[in-house]
Every structure is written in C-alpha cells, then in structure tokens.
Coordinates of C-alpha atoms and ligand atoms in Angstrom, one line a residue:
X1 CA 23.3 -22.0 22.9
X2 CA 21.5 -24.5 20.8
X3 CA 17.7 -24.2 20.5
X4 CA 17.0 -27.4 22.5
X5 CA 19.3 -26.4 25.3
X6 CA 17.7 -23.0 25.5
X7 CA 14.2 -24.6 25.6
X8 CA 15.4 -26.8 28.5
X9 CA 16.5 -23.7 30.3
X10 CA 13.2 -21.9 29.9
X11 CA 11.4 -24.9 31.2
X12 CA 13.7 -25.0 34.3
X13 CA 13.2 -21.3 34.8
X14 CA 9.4 -21.7 34.9
X15 CA 9.7 -24.8 37.2
X16 CA 11.9 -22.7 39.6
X17 CA 9.1 -20.2 39.7
X18 CA 6.3 -22.8 40.0
X19 CA 5.2 -21.7 43.5
X20 CA 5.4 -18.0 42.9
X21 CA 3.4 -18.3 39.7
X22 CA 0.8 -20.6 41.3
X23 CA 0.5 -18.2 44.2
X24 CA 0.0 -15.2 41.9
X25 CA -2.7 -17.1 40.0
X26 CA -4.5 -18.1 43.2
X27 CA -4.4 -14.6 44.6
X28 CA -6.0 -13.2 41.5
X29 CA -8.6 -16.0 41.6
X30 CA -9.4 -15.3 45.2
X31 CA -10.0 -11.6 44.4
X32 CA -12.2 -11.6 41.3
X33 CA -12.5 -8.1 39.7
X34 CA -14.8 -7.1 36.9
X35 CA -13.6 -5.5 33.6
X36 CA -11.8 -2.2 34.0
X37 CA -11.8 -2.6 37.8
X38 CA -8.9 -5.1 37.9
X39 CA -6.7 -2.9 40.0
X40 CA -5.4 -5.6 42.4
X41 CA -4.6 -8.0 39.6
X42 CA -2.9 -5.4 37.5
X43 CA -0.9 -4.3 40.6
X44 CA 0.3 -7.8 41.5
X45 CA 1.2 -8.7 37.9
X46 CA 3.2 -5.5 37.2
X47 CA 4.9 -5.7 40.6
X48 CA 6.1 -9.3 39.8
X49 CA 7.2 -8.2 36.3
X50 CA 9.1 -5.2 37.7
X51 CA 10.9 -7.4 40.3
X52 CA 11.8 -9.8 37.4
X53 CA 13.6 -7.1 35.4
X54 CA 10.8 -5.8 33.1
X55 CA 10.3 -2.1 32.7
X56 CA 6.6 -1.4 33.3
X57 CA 4.2 1.3 32.1
X58 CA 0.9 1.3 33.9
X59 CA -2.4 2.7 32.6
X60 CA -1.5 2.6 28.9
X61 CA -4.1 3.5 26.2
X62 CA -5.9 5.7 28.9
X63 CA -7.1 2.5 30.5
X64 CA -6.1 2.5 34.2
X65 CA -5.9 -1.3 34.5
X66 CA -4.0 -1.9 31.2
X67 CA -0.2 -2.2 31.2
X68 CA 2.9 -2.8 29.1
X69 CA 6.0 -4.6 30.5
X70 CA 9.0 -4.7 28.3
X71 CA 12.3 -6.6 28.2
X72 CA 15.0 -6.2 25.6
X73 CA 14.9 -3.9 22.6
X74 CA 14.3 -3.9 18.9
X75 CA 12.9 -6.6 16.5
X76 CA 11.2 -8.9 16.6
X77 CA 8.9 -7.6 19.3
X78 CA 6.8 -10.5 20.6
X79 CA 3.8 -9.8 22.7
X80 CA 2.3 -12.2 25.3
X81 CA -1.2 -11.1 26.4
X82 CA -2.5 -11.2 29.9
X83 CA -6.2 -11.1 30.7
X84 CA -7.3 -10.9 34.3
X85 CA -10.9 -9.9 34.4
X86 CA -13.6 -12.0 36.2
X87 CA -17.3 -12.5 35.7
X88 CA -20.2 -11.2 37.8
X89 CA -21.4 -13.8 40.3
X90 CA -19.2 -16.7 39.1
X91 CA -15.8 -15.0 39.6
X92 CA -12.9 -16.5 37.6
X93 CA -15.2 -18.9 35.8
X94 CA -13.3 -18.2 32.5
X95 CA -9.9 -18.8 34.2
X96 CA -8.4 -15.5 33.2
X97 CA -6.2 -15.7 36.4
X98 CA -4.4 -18.6 34.5
X99 CA -4.1 -16.5 31.3
X100 CA -2.4 -13.7 33.2
X101 CA 0.0 -15.8 35.1
X102 CA 1.0 -18.0 32.1
X103 CA 1.8 -14.8 30.1
X104 CA 3.9 -13.5 33.0
X105 CA 5.7 -16.9 33.5
X106 CA 6.4 -17.2 29.8
X107 CA 7.7 -13.6 29.6
X108 CA 10.1 -14.0 32.5
X109 CA 11.5 -17.3 31.1
X110 CA 11.7 -15.8 27.6
X111 CA 14.3 -13.3 28.9
X112 CA 16.9 -16.0 28.5
X113 CA 16.1 -16.2 24.8
X114 CA 16.2 -12.3 24.5
X115 CA 19.6 -12.3 26.3
X116 CA 20.9 -14.8 23.8
X117 CA 19.4 -13.6 20.5
X118 CA 18.2 -10.0 21.0
X119 CA 14.7 -8.8 20.1
X120 CA 12.1 -7.8 22.7
X121 CA 9.4 -9.4 24.7
X122 CA 6.3 -7.5 25.9
X123 CA 3.7 -8.5 28.4
X124 CA 0.6 -6.6 27.6
X125 CA -2.0 -6.4 30.3
X126 CA -5.4 -6.3 28.5
X127 CA -8.3 -5.6 30.8
X128 CA -12.1 -6.2 30.4
X129 CA -12.1 -9.1 27.9
X130 CA -15.5 -10.4 29.0
X131 CA -17.6 -7.2 29.0
X132 CA -16.1 -4.4 27.1
X133 CA -13.5 -5.8 24.6
X134 CA -10.4 -4.1 26.2
X135 CA -8.2 -5.3 23.3
X136 CA -10.5 -3.8 20.7
X137 CA -10.1 -0.4 22.5
X138 CA -6.3 -1.0 22.9
X139 CA -6.0 -1.9 19.2
X140 CA -7.7 1.3 18.2
X141 CA -5.4 3.3 20.5
X142 CA -2.3 1.9 18.9
X143 CA -1.2 -0.7 21.5
X144 CA -0.2 -3.2 18.8
X145 CA 1.5 -0.8 16.4
X146 CA 5.1 -1.9 16.9
X147 CA 4.4 -5.5 17.6
X148 CA 5.4 -8.3 15.3
X149 CA 3.4 -11.2 16.7
X150 CA 1.1 -11.9 19.7
X151 CA 0.2 -15.0 21.7
X152 CA -2.0 -15.9 24.7
X153 CA -3.3 -19.2 26.0
X154 CA -6.8 -19.7 27.3
X155 CA -7.8 -22.5 29.7
X156 CA -10.4 -24.9 28.5
X157 CA -11.4 -28.6 28.4
X158 CA -9.3 -29.7 25.4
X159 CA -5.8 -28.9 24.1
X160 CA -6.0 -27.2 20.6
X161 CA -4.3 -24.3 18.9
X162 CA -6.7 -22.6 16.6
X163 CA -9.8 -20.8 17.8
X164 CA -13.0 -20.2 15.9
X165 CA -14.2 -16.9 17.3
X166 CA -17.1 -15.1 15.8
X167 CA -17.3 -11.4 15.1
X168 CA -19.8 -9.8 17.4
X169 CA -21.4 -6.6 18.6
X170 CA -23.7 -5.9 21.5
X171 CA -26.9 -3.9 21.1
X172 CA -29.1 -1.9 23.7
X173 CA -32.7 -1.4 22.7
X174 CA -35.5 0.6 24.3
X175 CA -39.1 1.1 23.3
X176 CA -41.2 4.1 24.6
X177 CA -45.0 3.7 24.7
X178 CA -47.7 5.2 26.7
X179 CA -49.2 4.2 30.1
X180 CA -52.9 3.5 30.6
X181 CA -55.1 1.4 32.9
X182 CA -54.7 -2.1 31.4
X183 CA -58.4 -3.0 32.0
X184 CA -60.3 0.4 32.0
X185 CA -58.6 2.0 29.0
X186 CA -56.3 -0.4 27.2
X187 CA -57.1 1.4 23.9
X188 CA -55.5 4.5 25.2
X189 CA -52.1 2.9 25.9
X190 CA -49.1 2.1 23.7
X191 CA -47.5 -1.2 24.9
X192 CA -43.7 -1.0 25.0
X193 CA -43.4 -4.6 26.3
X194 CA -45.5 -6.0 23.4
X195 CA -43.1 -4.2 21.0
X196 CA -40.2 -6.0 22.7
X197 CA -42.0 -9.3 22.5
X198 CA -42.8 -8.8 18.8
X199 CA -39.1 -8.1 18.2
X200 CA -38.1 -11.4 19.8
X201 CA -40.7 -13.2 17.6
X202 CA -39.3 -11.4 14.5
X203 CA -35.7 -12.3 15.4
X204 CA -36.8 -15.9 16.0
X205 CA -38.3 -16.0 12.5
X206 CA -35.1 -14.4 11.1
X207 CA -33.1 -17.1 12.7
X208 CA -34.5 -19.7 10.3
X209 CA -32.8 -17.9 7.4
X210 CA -29.4 -17.0 8.9
X211 CA -26.2 -18.8 8.2
X212 CA -25.5 -21.8 10.5
X213 CA -22.8 -20.1 12.5
X214 CA -24.7 -16.8 13.1
X215 CA -25.9 -16.2 16.7
X216 CA -28.5 -13.7 18.0
X217 CA -29.4 -13.7 21.7
X218 CA -30.9 -11.3 24.1
X219 CA -32.6 -10.6 27.4
X220 CA -35.3 -8.2 28.6
X221 CA -34.0 -5.8 31.3
X222 CA -37.2 -3.8 31.7
X223 CA -40.6 -5.3 30.9
X224 CA -42.9 -2.9 32.8
X225 CA -43.7 -2.3 36.4
X226 CA -47.2 -3.6 37.2
X227 CA -49.5 -6.0 35.4
X228 CA -52.4 -3.5 35.5
X229 CA -50.4 -0.7 33.9
X230 CA -49.7 -0.8 30.2
X231 CA -45.9 -0.7 30.1
X232 CA -44.7 2.7 28.7
X233 CA -41.1 1.5 28.7
X234 CA -39.2 -1.7 27.8
X235 CA -35.5 -2.4 27.4
X236 CA -33.3 -5.2 26.3
X237 CA -29.7 -6.2 25.6
X238 CA -28.7 -8.3 22.6
X239 CA -25.6 -9.7 21.0
X240 CA -25.3 -10.4 17.3
X241 CA -22.5 -12.7 16.1
X242 CA -21.4 -14.0 12.7
X243 CA -18.4 -15.9 11.3
X244 CA -17.5 -13.2 8.8
X245 CA -17.2 -9.5 9.4
X246 CA -19.2 -8.7 6.3
X247 CA -22.0 -11.0 7.3
X248 CA -22.1 -9.4 10.7
X249 CA -22.9 -6.0 8.9
X250 CA -25.7 -7.7 7.0
X251 CA -27.1 -9.4 10.0
X252 CA -27.0 -6.2 12.1
X253 CA -29.2 -4.5 9.6
X254 CA -31.7 -7.4 9.5
X255 CA -31.9 -7.5 13.3
X256 CA -32.6 -3.7 13.5
X257 CA -35.3 -4.2 10.9
X258 CA -37.0 -6.6 13.4
X259 CA -37.1 -3.8 16.0
X260 CA -38.3 -1.2 13.4
X261 CA -41.1 -3.6 12.3
X262 CA -42.2 -4.0 16.0
X263 CA -42.1 -0.3 16.6
X264 CA -44.3 0.3 13.5
X265 CA -46.8 -2.4 14.5
X266 CA -47.1 -1.3 18.1
X267 CA -46.8 2.5 17.7
X268 CA -44.0 2.5 20.3
X269 CA -40.9 4.7 19.6
X270 CA -37.6 2.8 19.2
X271 CA -34.2 3.9 20.4
X272 CA -31.1 1.7 20.0
X273 CA -27.4 1.9 20.5
X274 CA -24.7 -0.5 19.3
X275 CA -22.0 -1.4 21.8
X276 CA -18.7 0.6 21.5
X277 CA -16.5 -2.4 21.0
X278 CA -16.9 -4.7 18.0
X279 CA -15.1 -8.0 18.3
X280 CA -13.5 -9.1 15.1
X281 CA -13.2 -12.6 13.7
X282 CA -10.2 -14.5 14.9
X283 CA -7.6 -14.9 12.1
X284 CA -5.4 -17.8 13.3
X285 CA -1.8 -17.8 12.2
X286 CA -1.2 -21.4 11.3
X287 CA 2.6 -21.2 11.2
X288 CA 2.7 -19.8 14.7
X289 CA 0.0 -22.3 15.9
X290 CA 2.0 -25.2 14.6
X291 CA 5.2 -24.1 16.4
X292 CA 3.2 -23.7 19.6
X293 CA 1.5 -27.0 19.1
X294 CA 4.8 -29.0 18.8
X295 CA 6.1 -27.3 21.9
X296 CA 3.0 -28.0 23.9
X297 CA 3.1 -31.6 22.7
X298 CA 6.7 -32.0 23.7
X299 CA 5.5 -31.4 27.3
X300 CA 3.4 -34.6 27.1
X301 CA 0.0 -33.2 26.0
X302 CA -2.0 -34.4 23.0
X303 CA -2.8 -31.3 21.1
X304 CA -5.3 -30.9 18.2
X305 CA -5.0 -28.3 15.5
X306 CA -8.6 -27.2 16.0
X307 CA -11.5 -28.0 18.4
X308 CA -13.7 -30.8 17.3
X309 CA -16.8 -29.3 18.9
X310 CA -19.0 -26.5 17.6
X311 CA -17.5 -24.2 20.2
X312 CA -18.2 -20.7 19.0
X313 CA -17.5 -17.8 21.2
X314 CA -16.1 -14.4 20.5
X315 CA -12.9 -12.9 21.8
X316 CA -11.3 -9.5 21.5
X317 CA -8.1 -11.3 20.5
X318 CA -9.8 -11.4 17.1
X319 CA -9.2 -7.6 16.9
X320 CA -5.5 -8.2 17.6
X321 CA -5.3 -11.0 15.1
X322 CA -6.4 -8.6 12.3
X323 CA -3.4 -6.4 13.1
X324 CA -0.5 -8.8 13.9
X325 CA 0.0 -12.5 13.5
X326 CA -1.7 -14.1 16.5
X327 CA -2.7 -17.3 18.2
X328 CA -5.2 -18.0 20.9
X329 CA -4.8 -21.7 21.8
X330 CA -6.5 -23.6 24.6
X331 CA -5.0 -25.8 27.3
X332 CA -7.1 -28.3 29.1
X333 CA -7.6 -27.8 32.9
X334 CA -10.9 -29.6 33.4
X335 CA -12.9 -32.7 32.1
X336 CA -14.8 -32.2 28.9
X337 CA -18.2 -32.1 30.6
X338 CA -17.3 -28.9 32.5
X339 CA -18.8 -25.8 30.9
X340 CA -17.0 -22.5 30.5
X341 CA -18.4 -19.7 32.7
X342 CA -19.8 -22.2 35.2
X343 CA -18.9 -22.5 39.0
X344 CA -17.2 -25.8 38.2
X345 CA -14.9 -24.1 35.7
X346 CA -14.1 -21.5 38.4
X347 CA -13.1 -24.3 40.7
X348 CA -10.9 -25.8 38.0
X349 CA -9.1 -22.5 37.6
X350 CA -7.9 -22.7 41.2
X351 CA -7.1 -26.5 41.1
X352 CA -3.9 -28.4 40.7
X353 CA -4.8 -29.1 37.1
X354 CA -5.3 -25.4 36.6
X355 CA -1.7 -24.8 37.8
X356 CA -0.4 -27.5 35.5
X357 CA -2.2 -25.9 32.6
X358 CA -0.8 -22.5 33.5
X359 CA 2.8 -23.9 33.7
X360 CA 2.5 -25.8 30.4
X361 CA 1.0 -22.8 28.7
X362 CA 3.9 -20.6 30.0
X363 CA 6.5 -23.2 28.9
X364 CA 5.0 -23.7 25.5
X365 CA 4.8 -19.9 24.9
X366 CA 8.4 -19.4 26.1
X367 CA 9.6 -22.3 23.9
X368 CA 7.8 -20.8 20.9
X369 CA 9.7 -17.5 21.6
X370 CA 12.9 -19.5 21.5
X371 CA 12.0 -21.0 18.1
X372 CA 11.1 -17.5 16.7
X373 CA 14.3 -15.9 17.9
X374 CA 16.7 -18.8 17.3
X375 CA 15.5 -19.6 13.8
X376 CA 14.6 -16.3 12.1
X377 CA 13.2 -18.2 9.1
X378 CA 10.3 -19.4 11.4
X379 CA 9.5 -15.8 12.2
X380 CA 9.6 -14.9 8.5
X381 CA 7.1 -17.8 7.8
X382 CA 4.7 -16.4 10.4
X383 CA 4.9 -12.9 9.0
X384 CA 4.5 -14.0 5.4
X385 CA 1.5 -16.1 6.1
X386 CA -0.1 -13.1 7.8
X387 CA 0.6 -10.8 4.8
X388 CA -0.9 -13.4 2.4
X389 CA -4.0 -13.7 4.7
X390 CA -4.7 -10.0 5.0
Ligands
ZN1 ZN1 -15.2 -15.9 29.1
ZN2 ZN1 -12.1 -16.1 28.7

C-alpha cells in the first residue's frame, strides 16, 4: 500500500474510534489521580489496548501504575508515551488525559502500518510526570533500552513541535534552631525562620547574576508555630532550573551556598535533600519534529517549529530525549490566554476542542509512524541526527 493510502487508513481508523477515545479521555478526566496513584487510568488504558490486540505488561520498572503495551516485533521499535497523572486541587489542568488517549489512539491505528511493513509499536504508560518524574525513574530502570524513537503530544494553547524544557531538580530544606520566649529571652533562642528568610534574600540576590533562562523558586512549608515563640524549626521546598545540565550543577551549588550562609549567620543547623528525580534538558529531534509537523499540518492546523513565547517548563520527557530520538510537540486545545495548570485549562481538557486536539495528535503520530516505516530513509535521518547531537 502506498504511504498516502496508508495514512488515509490510519485517519479513518482513528475516526472510527472517535467516541471510544473521547469517552476514555473523559473518564480519566472525571477521575483525576495523582502521580503513582493512577490505578484507574492505567487500568482503563491497558484494558482498551488489550482489547485492541496489544500484549500488555502492567507494573513495569517496579512502578505499579506504569505499563508497556506492544504490537508487532523487531525493529524499528517506536514508542508512544502516555501520561495520565493529574494535579492536586485542579485535577486534569495539564490535560494528561488527552496525552494518554492520543497515544492509545495512535498506537491502535499504527497497527495497520506494522501489519504492512513490520517493526513494532509500543505504548508506554509513564506515571507521575508532574510530581516525581516517572520517566526519569523508568529511564534509569531500562524502560527505553530497546526503543529506537519516542513520541508524545502535550495539549496547549498553540501548535508547535519543539519544546524548550529546562533541566531541573527539587530541593527540600530544613533549619533547626532553638525555642525561647520571643519577648522575655530572645537572646537565648536561635531563629530557624530567620535563617529561611535570609536564604530567600540571598537567593533573590543571586538571581541578579544567573543566566536569563535559569529559574529558582520556593515556598515555606513550616515557618514556626506561634508568634511569641522563637521558631526552632523551619522548612521549605525549592526547585532549581537551568537550560543546560552543566549550568544546573553550577546553580545547585550556588543555591546551597545561600542556605549555608544563612545557617552560619543565624546559628541554625541546616539539613537539605535533593529530589530523587532530576529532569534533563529536552533534546528535540528536528528530523522527527518536521515529519510530525507536516502530518499535523495536513490535518488543517497551522503548526510552528517552536513556541514564540518564553514558555519554559520542565518535563521528564527530557530524560527520554537523552536516550532515544524524541519529540514532545504541543497541540492547541484552548485560547492563548488560558494558562496551563489553571481550572480553565482543566475545562478545556474535557471540551470538544480537547477531543479534536486528542484526535489530531493521534492521527499525526500514527501518520508519522507510517512515514518512518514506509520510508526507512526517514528513520535513518532521525537516528543519525540523534547520534550527531549526542
Ligand atoms: Zn503540568
Ligand atoms: Zn503536562
């Protein structure tokens, strides 16, 4: 079958499943689950994949809500990544229900290409993107070892195919001081809250001398118990981000020095712990991004190569992109003024535009699989670009 004919068939296949896919997406949306607790979502997705002819392994990488669904055998092995975790309070305000369902829709349609050309398609269920960097853990545990390329599509407010994602790591900090009556004997106390406030001031000074794209932000989670008791304990959570992995290392040291300085000045004892998962910088595979872009454009969307805004987040897809050629494009489901992680974005993720975004994302990914399998030279281009970039 010619490439164009096969692309038309995968589009028809996804259209045939329009209602099933949209129902699956809405069901996940209506039952938001936090990272590593996505049992319902993982259950529904794997059930659908099994019914559609995939062989499913649940709980891979010792993560109960991760999964791997495979169809076909041998090379190339193309992975489509499904995220399905929600956020506290605002539910599916990042639209991961659409990410999951578009990967599933694309995978089921891509079976047609596998039946024609061989190779294999894998849907990888990657939990806890928001809070714990599930893909970073899965990458360390070998989930991407035999994979040749990886794709996922994130909902957003613009259509574009390359993502600028910063490297980042979370940090927990505690100061331990000494209680005393704040009026009667202030000289006898050691103020752990003041140590935390001085740390914020030092970080704010540091900010003047960091690179433009660096980000340091934090909150105080314990600032004392009563105004008339000198706080003996304070605690905070921080995130440090940078556009290069090496600069993140440099910045992490400078940030810790801010806390050490405050500990010395206040006399409070410092304890800190870096988060387990470190999100890597996103390495966009342009050859793969261009293939995806022309497929998404053929569906009637205007698609930019990159975002025009200064839209810097971080994603654990960065860690995948360091191991295999990857893309993490965005498909518009809401007007530009709608902010990610807002209640308005959560509404969009369950709207008619949300469903159209999921279907277009699924179609464009399945069509890209057709390109990669029907014209092996395109797959070679993707792989060679990755080798040069590493
Ligand atoms: Zn998010
Ligand atoms: Zn997200």
